[in-house]
Amino acid sequence: MKLKLAYLMLIAIAFVSCKKTTEVEMSLSNSGKLTYKLTDANGKGLSNVKISLFDHLDSYYASNSILIDERRTDGNGQVDFGDLNPKSYLIVADSAKVNNVNYTVRDYVQVTTGMTKNKETKVTDFSGTLVVKVTSYNTNQPAKNIGVLIIPVNNYEYEQYISKNLANAEFKGVTGENGIATLKIASGKDYVVLLYNTTTLSNLNWGTTSIQKGMTMNYFAGFYQ
């Protein structure tokens, strides 16, 4: 009798144990995370810069992509876009200013499933090298000591003397003995290249240009004097 009772108790305990078994649900994340930081050339974060996140559609131009989110950088120059679908995105920041120069940032970032992408970018890296080569048409020789101003197209003043354009120029240089001035300028922007006489401050010649990130481009110009 006692053996039979003990046997029944063992069966009951086993049944209760089965009922209390916890079912563990495992779920895998199908998204990734993205944080993006903008800095100056020295690595200092740029605050209150609007950063737009676009669905990348294999196009350099943001107008051909789909806007997903817009946020402003915090005091450390960073934004957190949180959870995103794993794919390539286009980051655009068009108001990142360093040394009174507005740099246009267009950067591509890949988000990976289950991972956090922390991207840090120096806005001054979005620039190229412009080599301005100036010739005097009077002598057909390289012209030295010629002033060169690089001015955003929208800020250019059409006048004989260049006092206002001196203030509006984002980059400045003077040609050397070989008639060349080399300037590192912001990429992805339309500029006026203005040549002027550094003694009389009179306008000699002007034209327009733009440059892509990381490129070196020769710009040839001349003048009669």
Short mmCIF file of N, CA, C and O in Angstrom, two decimals, residues 79-193:
data_model
loop_
_atom_site.label_atom_id
_atom_site.label_comp_id
_atom_site.label_asym_id
_atom_site.label_seq_id
_atom_site.Cartn_x
_atom_site.Cartn_y
_atom_site.Cartn_z
N VAL A 79 23.79 63.07 -33.61
CA VAL A 79 22.37 62.74 -33.69
C VAL A 79 22.23 61.22 -33.61
O VAL A 79 23.11 60.49 -34.03
N ASP A 80 21.11 60.78 -33.04
CA ASP A 80 20.81 59.35 -32.93
C ASP A 80 19.53 59.07 -33.71
O ASP A 80 18.46 59.54 -33.33
N PHE A 81 19.65 58.33 -34.80
CA PHE A 81 18.49 58.02 -35.62
C PHE A 81 17.76 56.76 -35.16
O PHE A 81 16.74 56.39 -35.75
N GLY A 82 18.28 56.10 -34.14
CA GLY A 82 17.58 54.95 -33.58
C GLY A 82 17.55 53.76 -34.52
O GLY A 82 18.47 53.52 -35.30
N ASP A 83 16.45 52.98 -34.44
CA ASP A 83 16.31 51.76 -35.23
C ASP A 83 16.00 52.08 -36.68
O ASP A 83 15.11 52.87 -36.99
N LEU A 84 16.73 51.40 -37.57
CA LEU A 84 16.53 51.58 -39.01
C LEU A 84 16.60 50.23 -39.71
O LEU A 84 17.26 49.29 -39.22
N ASN A 85 15.96 50.14 -40.84
CA ASN A 85 16.08 48.94 -41.66
C ASN A 85 17.51 48.81 -42.18
O ASN A 85 18.15 49.81 -42.51
N PRO A 86 18.04 47.60 -42.25
CA PRO A 86 19.41 47.41 -42.73
C PRO A 86 19.52 47.70 -44.23
O PRO A 86 18.93 47.00 -45.04
N LYS A 87 20.23 48.77 -44.57
CA LYS A 87 20.44 49.15 -45.98
C LYS A 87 21.36 50.37 -46.01
O LYS A 87 21.84 50.83 -44.98
N SER A 88 21.57 50.93 -47.18
CA SER A 88 22.40 52.12 -47.34
C SER A 88 21.54 53.38 -47.27
O SER A 88 20.45 53.43 -47.83
N TYR A 89 22.05 54.39 -46.55
CA TYR A 89 21.34 55.65 -46.40
C TYR A 89 22.23 56.81 -46.83
O TYR A 89 23.46 56.73 -46.80
N LEU A 90 21.58 57.91 -47.22
CA LEU A 90 22.28 59.14 -47.57
C LEU A 90 22.09 60.15 -46.45
O LEU A 90 20.96 60.45 -46.06
N ILE A 91 23.20 60.66 -45.92
CA ILE A 91 23.19 61.70 -44.90
C ILE A 91 23.51 63.04 -45.57
O ILE A 91 24.47 63.15 -46.32
N VAL A 92 22.69 64.05 -45.31
CA VAL A 92 22.92 65.38 -45.88
C VAL A 92 22.89 66.41 -44.76
O VAL A 92 21.95 66.46 -43.97
N ALA A 93 23.94 67.22 -44.68
CA ALA A 93 23.98 68.36 -43.76
C ALA A 93 24.45 69.57 -44.55
O ALA A 93 25.58 69.61 -45.03
N ASP A 94 23.56 70.55 -44.74
CA ASP A 94 23.88 71.68 -45.62
C ASP A 94 24.13 72.97 -44.86
O ASP A 94 24.15 74.05 -45.44
N SER A 95 24.29 72.88 -43.53
CA SER A 95 24.51 74.11 -42.76
C SER A 95 25.65 73.94 -41.76
O SER A 95 25.67 74.58 -40.71
N ALA A 96 26.59 73.07 -42.08
CA ALA A 96 27.72 72.82 -41.19
C ALA A 96 28.80 73.88 -41.44
O ALA A 96 29.45 73.87 -42.48
N LYS A 97 28.97 74.79 -40.49
CA LYS A 97 29.88 75.93 -40.70
C LYS A 97 31.15 75.78 -39.87
O LYS A 97 31.10 75.51 -38.67
N VAL A 98 32.29 75.98 -40.55
CA VAL A 98 33.61 75.99 -39.90
C VAL A 98 34.38 77.17 -40.44
O VAL A 98 34.52 77.31 -41.66
N ASN A 99 34.87 78.03 -39.55
CA ASN A 99 35.61 79.23 -39.97
C ASN A 99 34.83 80.05 -40.99
O ASN A 99 35.38 80.51 -42.00
N ASN A 100 33.53 80.23 -40.72
CA ASN A 100 32.63 81.02 -41.55
C ASN A 100 32.43 80.47 -42.96
O ASN A 100 31.98 81.18 -43.86
N VAL A 101 32.74 79.20 -43.15
CA VAL A 101 32.50 78.52 -44.42
C VAL A 101 31.42 77.47 -44.21
O VAL A 101 31.54 76.62 -43.31
N ASN A 102 30.37 77.52 -45.02
CA ASN A 102 29.33 76.49 -44.98
C ASN A 102 29.74 75.32 -45.86
O ASN A 102 29.90 75.47 -47.07
N TYR A 103 29.92 74.16 -45.23
CA TYR A 103 30.27 72.95 -45.97
C TYR A 103 29.01 72.13 -46.22
O TYR A 103 28.14 72.03 -45.35
N THR A 104 28.93 71.56 -47.40
CA THR A 104 27.82 70.69 -47.75
C THR A 104 28.26 69.24 -47.60
O THR A 104 29.12 68.77 -48.34
N VAL A 105 27.67 68.56 -46.64
CA VAL A 105 28.02 67.16 -46.36
C VAL A 105 27.01 66.24 -47.03
O VAL A 105 25.80 66.35 -46.78
N ARG A 106 27.49 65.35 -47.89
CA ARG A 106 26.68 64.28 -48.47
C ARG A 106 27.46 62.99 -48.28
O ARG A 106 28.48 62.77 -48.91
N ASP A 107 26.95 62.16 -47.38
CA ASP A 107 27.71 60.99 -46.94
C ASP A 107 26.81 59.76 -46.99
O ASP A 107 25.62 59.84 -46.64
N TYR A 108 27.37 58.63 -47.40
CA TYR A 108 26.61 57.39 -47.47
C TYR A 108 27.01 56.47 -46.32
O TYR A 108 28.20 56.28 -46.05
N VAL A 109 25.99 55.91 -45.65
CA VAL A 109 26.22 55.07 -44.47
C VAL A 109 25.44 53.78 -44.62
O VAL A 109 24.27 53.79 -45.00
N GLN A 110 26.11 52.66 -44.31
CA GLN A 110 25.46 51.36 -44.36
C GLN A 110 25.04 50.92 -42.96
O GLN A 110 25.88 50.86 -42.06
N VAL A 111 23.76 50.62 -42.78
CA VAL A 111 23.25 50.10 -41.51
C VAL A 111 23.12 48.58 -41.63
O VAL A 111 22.57 48.07 -42.61
N THR A 112 23.63 47.87 -40.60
CA THR A 112 23.66 46.41 -40.62
C THR A 112 22.75 45.84 -39.54
O THR A 112 22.64 46.39 -38.44
N THR A 113 22.10 44.74 -39.84
CA THR A 113 21.18 44.10 -38.91
C THR A 113 21.86 43.79 -37.57
O THR A 113 22.95 43.21 -37.53
N GLY A 114 21.20 44.17 -36.47
CA GLY A 114 21.66 43.84 -35.13
C GLY A 114 22.88 44.59 -34.66
O GLY A 114 23.45 44.26 -33.61
N MET A 115 23.32 45.62 -35.40
CA MET A 115 24.52 46.36 -35.02
C MET A 115 24.22 47.86 -34.95
O MET A 115 23.28 48.35 -35.56
N THR A 116 25.05 48.57 -34.18
CA THR A 116 24.96 50.03 -34.10
C THR A 116 26.11 50.64 -34.89
O THR A 116 27.28 50.35 -34.62
N LYS A 117 25.76 51.43 -35.88
CA LYS A 117 26.76 52.13 -36.69
C LYS A 117 27.01 53.50 -36.09
O LYS A 117 26.11 54.34 -36.02
N ASN A 118 28.25 53.74 -35.61
CA ASN A 118 28.64 55.04 -35.07
C ASN A 118 29.58 55.70 -36.06
O ASN A 118 30.74 55.30 -36.18
N LYS A 119 29.08 56.70 -36.79
CA LYS A 119 29.89 57.35 -37.82
C LYS A 119 30.26 58.76 -37.38
O LYS A 119 29.40 59.53 -36.95
N GLU A 120 31.55 59.09 -37.46
CA GLU A 120 32.02 60.44 -37.15
C GLU A 120 32.67 61.03 -38.39
O GLU A 120 33.51 60.38 -39.03
N THR A 121 32.28 62.25 -38.74
CA THR A 121 32.73 62.87 -39.98
C THR A 121 33.24 64.29 -39.74
O THR A 121 32.58 65.08 -39.07
N LYS A 122 34.41 64.59 -40.30
CA LYS A 122 34.91 65.98 -40.29
C LYS A 122 34.33 66.69 -41.51
O LYS A 122 34.55 66.25 -42.65
N VAL A 123 33.61 67.77 -41.27
CA VAL A 123 32.96 68.45 -42.40
C VAL A 123 33.99 69.03 -43.36
O VAL A 123 33.72 69.15 -44.57
N THR A 124 35.17 69.38 -42.86
CA THR A 124 36.20 69.96 -43.73
C THR A 124 36.78 68.93 -44.71
O THR A 124 37.50 69.30 -45.65
N ASP A 125 36.48 67.66 -44.48
CA ASP A 125 36.90 66.64 -45.46
C ASP A 125 36.10 66.75 -46.76
O ASP A 125 36.52 66.20 -47.79
N PHE A 126 34.96 67.45 -46.70
CA PHE A 126 34.14 67.63 -47.90
C PHE A 126 34.65 68.85 -48.66
O PHE A 126 34.03 69.91 -48.71
N SER A 127 35.82 68.68 -49.25
CA SER A 127 36.50 69.76 -49.97
C SER A 127 37.37 69.16 -51.06
O SER A 127 37.59 67.95 -51.11
N GLY A 128 37.86 70.03 -51.93
CA GLY A 128 38.78 69.63 -52.98
C GLY A 128 39.82 70.72 -53.18
O GLY A 128 39.75 71.79 -52.57
N THR A 129 40.79 70.46 -54.04
CA THR A 129 41.88 71.40 -54.27
C THR A 129 41.71 72.07 -55.62
O THR A 129 41.62 71.39 -56.66
N LEU A 130 41.67 73.40 -55.60
CA LEU A 130 41.54 74.19 -56.83
C LEU A 130 42.87 74.87 -57.11
O LEU A 130 43.37 75.64 -56.29
N VAL A 131 43.44 74.57 -58.28
CA VAL A 131 44.71 75.18 -58.70
C VAL A 131 44.39 76.24 -59.75
O VAL A 131 44.02 75.92 -60.88
N VAL A 132 44.50 77.51 -59.37
CA VAL A 132 44.17 78.63 -60.25
C VAL A 132 45.45 79.09 -60.95
O VAL A 132 46.42 79.49 -60.30
N LYS A 133 45.45 79.01 -62.28
CA LYS A 133 46.61 79.40 -63.09
C LYS A 133 46.26 80.64 -63.90
O LYS A 133 45.35 80.60 -64.73
N VAL A 134 46.97 81.73 -63.64
CA VAL A 134 46.60 83.04 -64.20
C VAL A 134 47.68 83.50 -65.19
O VAL A 134 48.89 83.45 -64.90
N THR A 135 47.22 83.98 -66.34
CA THR A 135 48.11 84.48 -67.39
C THR A 135 47.77 85.92 -67.73
O THR A 135 46.58 86.28 -67.81
N SER A 136 48.79 86.74 -67.93
CA SER A 136 48.59 88.09 -68.43
C SER A 136 48.55 88.02 -69.95
O SER A 136 49.52 87.59 -70.59
N TYR A 137 47.42 88.45 -70.55
CA TYR A 137 47.31 88.41 -72.00
C TYR A 137 48.20 89.45 -72.66
O TYR A 137 48.53 89.33 -73.84
N ASN A 138 48.59 90.48 -71.92
CA ASN A 138 49.46 91.50 -72.49
C ASN A 138 50.85 90.94 -72.81
O ASN A 138 51.46 91.29 -73.82
N THR A 139 51.34 90.07 -71.92
CA THR A 139 52.69 89.52 -72.08
C THR A 139 52.68 88.03 -72.41
O THR A 139 53.74 87.46 -72.75
N ASN A 140 51.50 87.41 -72.29
CA ASN A 140 51.37 85.97 -72.47
C ASN A 140 52.28 85.20 -71.51
O ASN A 140 52.82 84.15 -71.84
N GLN A 141 52.43 85.76 -70.30
CA GLN A 141 53.27 85.17 -69.26
C GLN A 141 52.45 84.96 -67.98
O GLN A 141 51.42 85.61 -67.78
N PRO A 142 52.89 84.04 -67.13
CA PRO A 142 52.21 83.87 -65.84
C PRO A 142 52.17 85.19 -65.07
O PRO A 142 53.15 85.95 -65.06
N ALA A 143 51.04 85.47 -64.43
CA ALA A 143 50.86 86.73 -63.72
C ALA A 143 50.98 86.49 -62.21
O ALA A 143 50.19 85.75 -61.63
N LYS A 144 51.98 87.14 -61.60
CA LYS A 144 52.16 86.98 -60.15
C LYS A 144 51.46 88.11 -59.39
O LYS A 144 51.10 89.15 -59.95
N ASN A 145 51.28 87.88 -58.09
CA ASN A 145 50.65 88.85 -57.17
C ASN A 145 49.23 89.26 -57.60
O ASN A 145 48.81 90.39 -57.40
N ILE A 146 48.53 88.33 -58.22
CA ILE A 146 47.13 88.55 -58.57
C ILE A 146 46.25 87.92 -57.48
O ILE A 146 46.43 86.75 -57.12
N GLY A 147 45.34 88.72 -56.96
CA GLY A 147 44.46 88.21 -55.92
C GLY A 147 43.40 87.27 -56.48
O GLY A 147 42.89 87.48 -57.59
N VAL A 148 43.08 86.24 -55.72
CA VAL A 148 42.07 85.26 -56.11
C VAL A 148 41.05 85.14 -54.98
O VAL A 148 41.41 84.85 -53.83
N LEU A 149 39.79 85.36 -55.30
CA LEU A 149 38.71 85.21 -54.33
C LEU A 149 37.77 84.09 -54.78
O LEU A 149 37.42 84.02 -55.96
N ILE A 150 37.38 83.24 -53.84
CA ILE A 150 36.42 82.18 -54.11
C ILE A 150 35.14 82.53 -53.34
O ILE A 150 35.12 82.50 -52.10
N ILE A 151 34.09 82.88 -54.09
CA ILE A 151 32.88 83.46 -53.51
C ILE A 151 31.67 82.59 -53.86
O ILE A 151 31.48 82.24 -55.03
N PRO A 152 30.82 82.24 -52.89
CA PRO A 152 29.58 81.54 -53.25
C PRO A 152 28.80 82.34 -54.27
O PRO A 152 28.69 83.57 -54.18
N VAL A 153 28.27 81.66 -55.29
CA VAL A 153 27.59 82.34 -56.40
C VAL A 153 26.52 83.31 -55.90
O VAL A 153 26.39 84.44 -56.40
N ASN A 154 25.76 82.91 -54.91
CA ASN A 154 24.67 83.75 -54.41
C ASN A 154 25.15 85.00 -53.68
O ASN A 154 24.37 85.92 -53.45
N ASN A 155 26.42 85.03 -53.32
CA ASN A 155 26.97 86.18 -52.58
C ASN A 155 27.84 87.09 -53.44
O ASN A 155 28.40 88.07 -52.94
N TYR A 156 27.95 86.77 -54.72
CA TYR A 156 28.83 87.57 -55.58
C TYR A 156 28.18 88.91 -55.92
O TYR A 156 27.00 88.98 -56.27
N GLU A 157 28.98 89.99 -55.83
CA GLU A 157 28.52 91.34 -56.16
C GLU A 157 29.13 91.75 -57.50
O GLU A 157 30.35 91.74 -57.66
N TYR A 158 28.28 92.13 -58.45
CA TYR A 158 28.75 92.55 -59.76
C TYR A 158 29.13 94.03 -59.71
O TYR A 158 28.31 94.92 -59.89
N GLU A 159 30.40 94.27 -59.44
CA GLU A 159 30.88 95.65 -59.38
C GLU A 159 32.34 95.70 -59.78
O GLU A 159 33.05 94.68 -59.77
N GLN A 160 32.83 96.90 -60.12
CA GLN A 160 34.20 97.03 -60.60
C GLN A 160 35.22 96.80 -59.49
O GLN A 160 36.24 96.15 -59.69
N TYR A 161 34.93 97.33 -58.33
CA TYR A 161 35.86 97.19 -57.21
C TYR A 161 35.35 96.10 -56.26
O TYR A 161 34.15 95.87 -56.15
N ILE A 162 36.27 95.47 -55.56
CA ILE A 162 35.94 94.20 -54.93
C ILE A 162 35.83 94.27 -53.40
O ILE A 162 35.94 93.25 -52.73
N SER A 163 35.55 95.46 -52.85
CA SER A 163 35.48 95.58 -51.39
C SER A 163 34.43 94.65 -50.79
O SER A 163 34.69 93.96 -49.79
N LYS A 164 33.22 94.58 -51.39
CA LYS A 164 32.18 93.70 -50.86
C LYS A 164 32.52 92.24 -51.07
O LYS A 164 32.26 91.38 -50.21
N ASN A 165 33.14 91.93 -52.21
CA ASN A 165 33.49 90.55 -52.48
C ASN A 165 34.62 90.04 -51.59
O ASN A 165 34.70 88.84 -51.31
N LEU A 166 35.48 90.94 -51.15
CA LEU A 166 36.50 90.56 -50.18
C LEU A 166 35.85 90.04 -48.90
O LEU A 166 36.29 89.05 -48.30
N ALA A 167 34.77 90.70 -48.51
CA ALA A 167 34.05 90.28 -47.29
C ALA A 167 33.24 89.00 -47.53
O ALA A 167 33.08 88.19 -46.61
N ASN A 168 32.76 88.81 -48.76
CA ASN A 168 31.91 87.66 -49.05
C ASN A 168 32.68 86.40 -49.41
O ASN A 168 32.11 85.31 -49.44
N ALA A 169 33.97 86.56 -49.69
CA ALA A 169 34.77 85.40 -50.13
C ALA A 169 34.94 84.39 -49.00
O ALA A 169 35.20 84.75 -47.86
N GLU A 170 34.80 83.11 -49.34
CA GLU A 170 35.04 82.05 -48.36
C GLU A 170 36.51 81.61 -48.37
O GLU A 170 37.01 81.11 -47.36
N PHE A 171 37.18 81.81 -49.51
CA PHE A 171 38.60 81.43 -49.61
C PHE A 171 39.33 82.50 -50.41
O PHE A 171 38.78 83.08 -51.35
N LYS A 172 40.60 82.75 -50.02
CA LYS A 172 41.38 83.81 -50.65
C LYS A 172 42.80 83.31 -50.90
O LYS A 172 43.33 82.48 -50.15
N GLY A 173 43.39 83.84 -51.97
CA GLY A 173 44.77 83.50 -52.28
C GLY A 173 45.41 84.54 -53.17
O GLY A 173 44.74 85.46 -53.67
N VAL A 174 46.72 84.42 -53.39
CA VAL A 174 47.48 85.32 -54.27
C VAL A 174 48.42 84.47 -55.11
O VAL A 174 49.06 83.55 -54.59
N THR A 175 48.49 84.75 -56.40
CA THR A 175 49.38 83.96 -57.27
C THR A 175 50.84 84.24 -56.95
O THR A 175 51.23 85.34 -56.60
N GLY A 176 51.65 83.19 -57.12
CA GLY A 176 53.08 83.31 -56.91
C GLY A 176 53.83 83.63 -58.19
O GLY A 176 53.23 84.05 -59.19
N GLU A 177 55.14 83.41 -58.19
CA GLU A 177 55.98 83.72 -59.35
C GLU A 177 55.53 82.96 -60.60
O GLU A 177 55.69 83.43 -61.71
N ASN A 178 54.97 81.77 -60.38
CA ASN A 178 54.52 80.93 -61.50
C ASN A 178 53.08 81.22 -61.92
O ASN A 178 52.52 80.52 -62.77
N GLY A 179 52.50 82.27 -61.34
CA GLY A 179 51.13 82.63 -61.69
C GLY A 179 50.08 81.67 -61.15
O GLY A 179 48.96 81.63 -61.67
N ILE A 180 50.43 80.92 -60.10
CA ILE A 180 49.53 79.90 -59.57
C ILE A 180 49.16 80.19 -58.12
O ILE A 180 50.02 80.58 -57.31
N ALA A 181 47.89 80.02 -57.82
CA ALA A 181 47.41 80.05 -56.43
C ALA A 181 46.64 78.75 -56.20
O ALA A 181 45.75 78.40 -56.97
N THR A 182 47.00 78.03 -55.14
CA THR A 182 46.36 76.75 -54.82
C THR A 182 45.51 76.91 -53.57
O THR A 182 46.01 77.35 -52.53
N LEU A 183 44.24 76.56 -53.69
CA LEU A 183 43.31 76.74 -52.58
C LEU A 183 42.52 75.45 -52.34
O LEU A 183 42.09 74.80 -53.29
N LYS A 184 42.31 75.13 -51.09
CA LYS A 184 41.43 74.02 -50.72
C LYS A 184 40.06 74.61 -50.42
O LYS A 184 39.91 75.41 -49.52
N ILE A 185 39.05 74.23 -51.22
CA ILE A 185 37.74 74.85 -51.11
C ILE A 185 36.66 73.78 -50.85
O ILE A 185 36.88 72.59 -51.07
N ALA A 186 35.52 74.23 -50.37
CA ALA A 186 34.42 73.32 -50.06
C ALA A 186 33.89 72.67 -51.34
O ALA A 186 33.78 73.32 -52.39
N SER A 187 33.57 71.40 -51.27
CA SER A 187 33.06 70.67 -52.43
C SER A 187 31.54 70.76 -52.51
O SER A 187 30.87 71.11 -51.54
N GLY A 188 31.02 70.46 -53.70
CA GLY A 188 29.57 70.40 -53.90
C GLY A 188 28.89 71.75 -53.86
O GLY A 188 27.67 71.82 -53.63
N LYS A 189 29.63 72.83 -54.11
CA LYS A 189 29.06 74.18 -54.10
C LYS A 189 29.44 74.91 -55.38
O LYS A 189 30.50 74.65 -55.96
N ASP A 190 28.61 75.86 -55.79
CA ASP A 190 28.91 76.70 -56.95
C ASP A 190 29.58 77.98 -56.49
O ASP A 190 29.05 78.71 -55.65
N TYR A 191 30.76 78.24 -57.07
CA TYR A 191 31.55 79.40 -56.68
C TYR A 191 31.84 80.30 -57.88
O TYR A 191 31.93 79.83 -59.02
N VAL A 192 32.05 81.59 -57.58
CA VAL A 192 32.66 82.53 -58.52
C VAL A 192 34.14 82.63 -58.17
O VAL A 192 34.50 82.79 -57.00
N VAL A 193 34.99 82.50 -59.19
CA VAL A 193 36.42 82.72 -59.03
C VAL A 193 36.72 84.12 -59.56
O VAL A 193 36.61 84.39 -60.75
#
